[in-house]
CSV table of N, CA and C in Angstrom, one decimal:
chain,number,residue,atom,x,y,z
A,264,UNK,N,-42.6,21.8,-22.2
A,264,UNK,CA,-41.9,20.7,-22.8
A,264,UNK,C,-41.9,19.6,-21.7
A,265,UNK,N,-41.7,18.4,-22.2
A,265,UNK,CA,-41.7,17.3,-21.2
A,265,UNK,C,-40.4,17.1,-20.4
A,266,UNK,N,-39.3,17.6,-21.0
A,266,UNK,CA,-38.0,17.5,-20.3
A,266,UNK,C,-37.7,16.1,-19.9
A,267,UNK,N,-37.8,15.2,-20.9
A,267,UNK,CA,-37.5,13.8,-20.7
A,267,UNK,C,-37.0,13.0,-21.9
A,268,UNK,N,-36.5,13.7,-22.9
A,268,UNK,CA,-36.0,13.1,-24.1
A,268,UNK,C,-34.7,13.6,-24.6
A,269,UNK,N,-33.6,13.2,-23.9
A,269,UNK,CA,-32.2,13.6,-24.3
A,269,UNK,C,-32.0,13.0,-25.7
A,270,UNK,N,-31.3,13.7,-26.5
A,270,UNK,CA,-30.6,15.0,-26.3
A,270,UNK,C,-31.4,16.2,-26.6
A,271,UNK,N,-32.7,16.0,-26.9
A,271,UNK,CA,-33.6,17.1,-27.2
A,271,UNK,C,-33.9,18.0,-26.0
A,272,UNK,N,-34.4,17.4,-24.9
A,272,UNK,CA,-34.7,18.1,-23.7
A,272,UNK,C,-34.7,17.1,-22.5
A,273,UNK,N,-34.2,17.6,-21.4
A,273,UNK,CA,-34.2,16.7,-20.2
A,273,UNK,C,-34.2,17.6,-19.0
A,274,UNK,N,-34.4,17.0,-17.8
A,274,UNK,CA,-34.4,17.8,-16.6
A,274,UNK,C,-33.1,17.4,-15.8
A,275,UNK,N,-32.6,18.3,-15.0
A,275,UNK,CA,-31.4,18.1,-14.2
A,275,UNK,C,-31.5,18.9,-13.0
A,276,UNK,N,-30.6,18.6,-12.0
A,276,UNK,CA,-30.7,19.3,-10.7
A,276,UNK,C,-29.9,20.6,-10.6
A,277,UNK,N,-29.0,20.9,-11.6
A,277,UNK,CA,-28.2,22.1,-11.6
A,277,UNK,C,-28.4,22.9,-12.9
A,278,UNK,N,-27.9,24.1,-12.9
A,278,UNK,CA,-28.0,24.9,-14.1
A,278,UNK,C,-26.8,24.8,-15.1
A,279,UNK,N,-25.9,23.8,-14.8
A,279,UNK,CA,-24.8,23.6,-15.7
A,279,UNK,C,-25.1,23.4,-17.1
A,280,UNK,N,-24.2,23.7,-18.0
A,280,UNK,CA,-24.4,23.5,-19.5
A,280,UNK,C,-25.6,24.4,-20.0
A,281,UNK,N,-25.7,25.6,-19.4
A,281,UNK,CA,-26.8,26.5,-19.9
A,281,UNK,C,-28.2,26.0,-19.7
A,282,UNK,N,-28.4,25.1,-18.7
A,282,UNK,CA,-29.8,24.7,-18.4
A,282,UNK,C,-30.5,25.9,-17.8
A,283,UNK,N,-31.8,25.9,-18.0
A,283,UNK,CA,-32.7,27.0,-17.5
A,283,UNK,C,-33.7,26.4,-16.5
A,284,UNK,N,-34.1,27.2,-15.6
A,284,UNK,CA,-35.1,26.8,-14.5
A,284,UNK,C,-36.4,26.3,-15.1
A,285,UNK,N,-37.0,25.3,-14.5
A,285,UNK,CA,-38.3,24.8,-14.9
A,285,UNK,C,-39.3,25.5,-13.9
A,286,UNK,N,-40.2,26.2,-14.4
A,286,UNK,CA,-41.2,26.9,-13.5
A,286,UNK,C,-41.9,26.0,-12.5
A,287,UNK,N,-41.8,26.4,-11.2
A,287,UNK,CA,-42.5,25.7,-10.2
A,287,UNK,C,-41.8,24.5,-9.7
A,288,UNK,N,-40.5,24.3,-10.1
A,288,UNK,CA,-39.8,23.1,-9.6
A,288,UNK,C,-38.4,23.5,-9.2
A,289,UNK,N,-37.7,22.6,-8.5
A,289,UNK,CA,-36.3,22.8,-8.1
A,289,UNK,C,-35.4,22.1,-9.1
A,290,UNK,N,-35.7,22.2,-10.4
A,290,UNK,CA,-34.8,21.5,-11.3
A,290,UNK,C,-34.7,22.4,-12.6
A,291,UNK,N,-33.9,22.0,-13.5
A,291,UNK,CA,-33.6,22.8,-14.7
A,291,UNK,C,-33.8,22.0,-15.9
A,292,UNK,N,-34.0,22.6,-17.0
A,292,UNK,CA,-34.2,21.9,-18.3
A,292,UNK,C,-33.0,22.2,-19.2
A,293,UNK,N,-32.4,21.2,-19.8
A,293,UNK,CA,-31.3,21.3,-20.7
A,293,UNK,C,-31.6,20.6,-22.0
A,294,UNK,N,-30.7,20.9,-23.0
A,294,UNK,CA,-30.8,20.2,-24.2
A,294,UNK,C,-31.1,21.1,-25.4
A,295,UNK,N,-31.1,20.5,-26.6
A,295,UNK,CA,-31.2,21.2,-27.9
A,295,UNK,C,-32.5,22.1,-27.9
A,296,UNK,N,-33.6,21.5,-27.5
A,296,UNK,CA,-34.9,22.2,-27.6
A,296,UNK,C,-34.9,23.4,-26.7
A,297,UNK,N,-34.2,23.3,-25.5
A,297,UNK,CA,-34.2,24.4,-24.6
A,297,UNK,C,-33.3,25.6,-25.2
A,298,UNK,N,-32.2,25.2,-25.8
A,298,UNK,CA,-31.3,26.3,-26.4
A,298,UNK,C,-32.0,26.9,-27.6
A,299,UNK,N,-32.7,26.2,-28.4
A,299,UNK,CA,-33.4,26.8,-29.6
A,299,UNK,C,-34.6,27.7,-29.1
A,300,UNK,N,-35.3,27.2,-28.1
A,300,UNK,CA,-36.4,28.0,-27.5
A,300,UNK,C,-35.8,29.3,-26.9
A,301,UNK,N,-34.7,29.3,-26.3
A,301,UNK,CA,-34.0,30.5,-25.7
A,301,UNK,C,-33.6,31.4,-26.8
A,302,UNK,N,-33.1,31.0,-27.9
A,302,UNK,CA,-32.7,31.8,-29.0
A,302,UNK,C,-33.9,32.5,-29.6
A,303,UNK,N,-35.0,31.7,-29.8
A,303,UNK,CA,-36.3,32.3,-30.3
A,303,UNK,C,-36.8,33.4,-29.4
A,304,UNK,N,-36.9,33.1,-28.1
A,304,UNK,CA,-37.4,34.0,-27.1
A,304,UNK,C,-36.5,35.3,-27.1
A,305,UNK,N,-35.2,35.1,-27.1
A,305,UNK,CA,-34.3,36.3,-27.1
A,305,UNK,C,-34.5,37.1,-28.4
A,306,UNK,N,-34.7,36.5,-29.5
A,306,UNK,CA,-34.9,37.2,-30.8
A,306,UNK,C,-36.2,38.0,-30.8
A,307,UNK,N,-37.2,37.5,-30.1
A,307,UNK,CA,-38.5,38.2,-30.0
A,307,UNK,C,-38.5,39.2,-28.8
A,308,UNK,N,-37.5,39.2,-28.1
A,308,UNK,CA,-37.4,40.1,-26.9
A,308,UNK,C,-38.3,39.7,-25.8
A,309,UNK,N,-38.5,38.4,-25.6
A,309,UNK,CA,-39.3,37.8,-24.6
A,309,UNK,C,-38.5,37.0,-23.6
A,310,UNK,N,-39.1,36.8,-22.4
A,310,UNK,CA,-38.4,35.9,-21.4
A,310,UNK,C,-38.9,34.5,-21.6
A,311,UNK,N,-38.0,33.5,-21.7
A,311,UNK,CA,-38.4,32.1,-21.8
A,311,UNK,C,-38.8,31.6,-20.5
A,312,UNK,N,-40.0,31.0,-20.4
A,312,UNK,CA,-40.5,30.3,-19.2
A,312,UNK,C,-40.7,28.9,-19.6
A,313,UNK,N,-40.0,28.0,-18.9
A,313,UNK,CA,-40.1,26.5,-19.2
A,313,UNK,C,-41.1,25.9,-18.2
A,314,UNK,N,-42.1,25.3,-18.7
A,314,UNK,CA,-43.1,24.6,-17.9
A,314,UNK,C,-43.1,23.1,-18.3
A,315,UNK,N,-42.8,22.2,-17.3
A,315,UNK,CA,-42.7,20.8,-17.6
A,315,UNK,C,-44.1,20.3,-17.7
A,316,UNK,N,-44.4,19.7,-18.9
A,316,UNK,CA,-45.8,19.2,-19.2
A,316,UNK,C,-45.7,17.8,-19.8
A,317,UNK,N,-46.5,16.9,-19.4
A,317,UNK,CA,-46.5,15.5,-19.9
A,317,UNK,C,-46.9,15.6,-21.4
A,318,UNK,N,-46.4,14.7,-22.2
A,318,UNK,CA,-46.7,14.7,-23.7
A,318,UNK,C,-48.3,14.8,-23.9
A,319,UNK,N,-49.0,14.0,-23.2
A,319,UNK,CA,-50.5,14.0,-23.4
A,319,UNK,C,-51.1,15.4,-23.0
A,320,UNK,N,-50.4,16.2,-22.3
A,320,UNK,CA,-51.0,17.5,-21.9
A,320,UNK,C,-50.6,18.7,-22.8
A,321,UNK,N,-49.7,18.4,-23.8
A,321,UNK,CA,-49.2,19.5,-24.6
A,321,UNK,C,-50.3,20.2,-25.4
A,322,UNK,N,-51.1,19.4,-26.1
A,322,UNK,CA,-52.1,20.0,-27.0
A,322,UNK,C,-53.2,20.7,-26.1
A,323,UNK,N,-53.7,20.1,-25.1
A,323,UNK,CA,-54.7,20.8,-24.2
A,323,UNK,C,-54.1,22.1,-23.6
A,324,UNK,N,-52.8,22.1,-23.3
A,324,UNK,CA,-52.2,23.3,-22.7
A,324,UNK,C,-52.2,24.4,-23.8
A,325,UNK,N,-51.8,24.1,-25.0
A,325,UNK,CA,-51.8,25.1,-26.1
A,325,UNK,C,-53.2,25.6,-26.4
A,326,UNK,N,-54.2,24.7,-26.4
A,326,UNK,CA,-55.6,25.0,-26.7
A,326,UNK,C,-56.2,25.9,-25.6
A,327,UNK,N,-55.7,25.8,-24.4
A,327,UNK,CA,-56.2,26.6,-23.3
A,327,UNK,C,-55.4,28.0,-23.1
A,328,UNK,N,-54.4,28.2,-24.0
A,328,UNK,CA,-53.7,29.4,-24.0
A,328,UNK,C,-52.5,29.4,-23.1
A,329,UNK,N,-52.1,28.3,-22.6
A,329,UNK,CA,-50.9,28.2,-21.7
A,329,UNK,C,-49.6,28.2,-22.5
């Protein structure tokens, strides 16, 4: 996720308000998209890993299996 479009998703410096760590960074992602992704992952019995990706990189990342 891009983590730049509040209230859907954004990045922040702390884990307050149930924000989750962004992989490879010293920041956290918060927002509606993060909470929905967490519920889906929990329902599937998977660990949610948030990777900050620019909008232009989302489709190529999916196509490459990331």
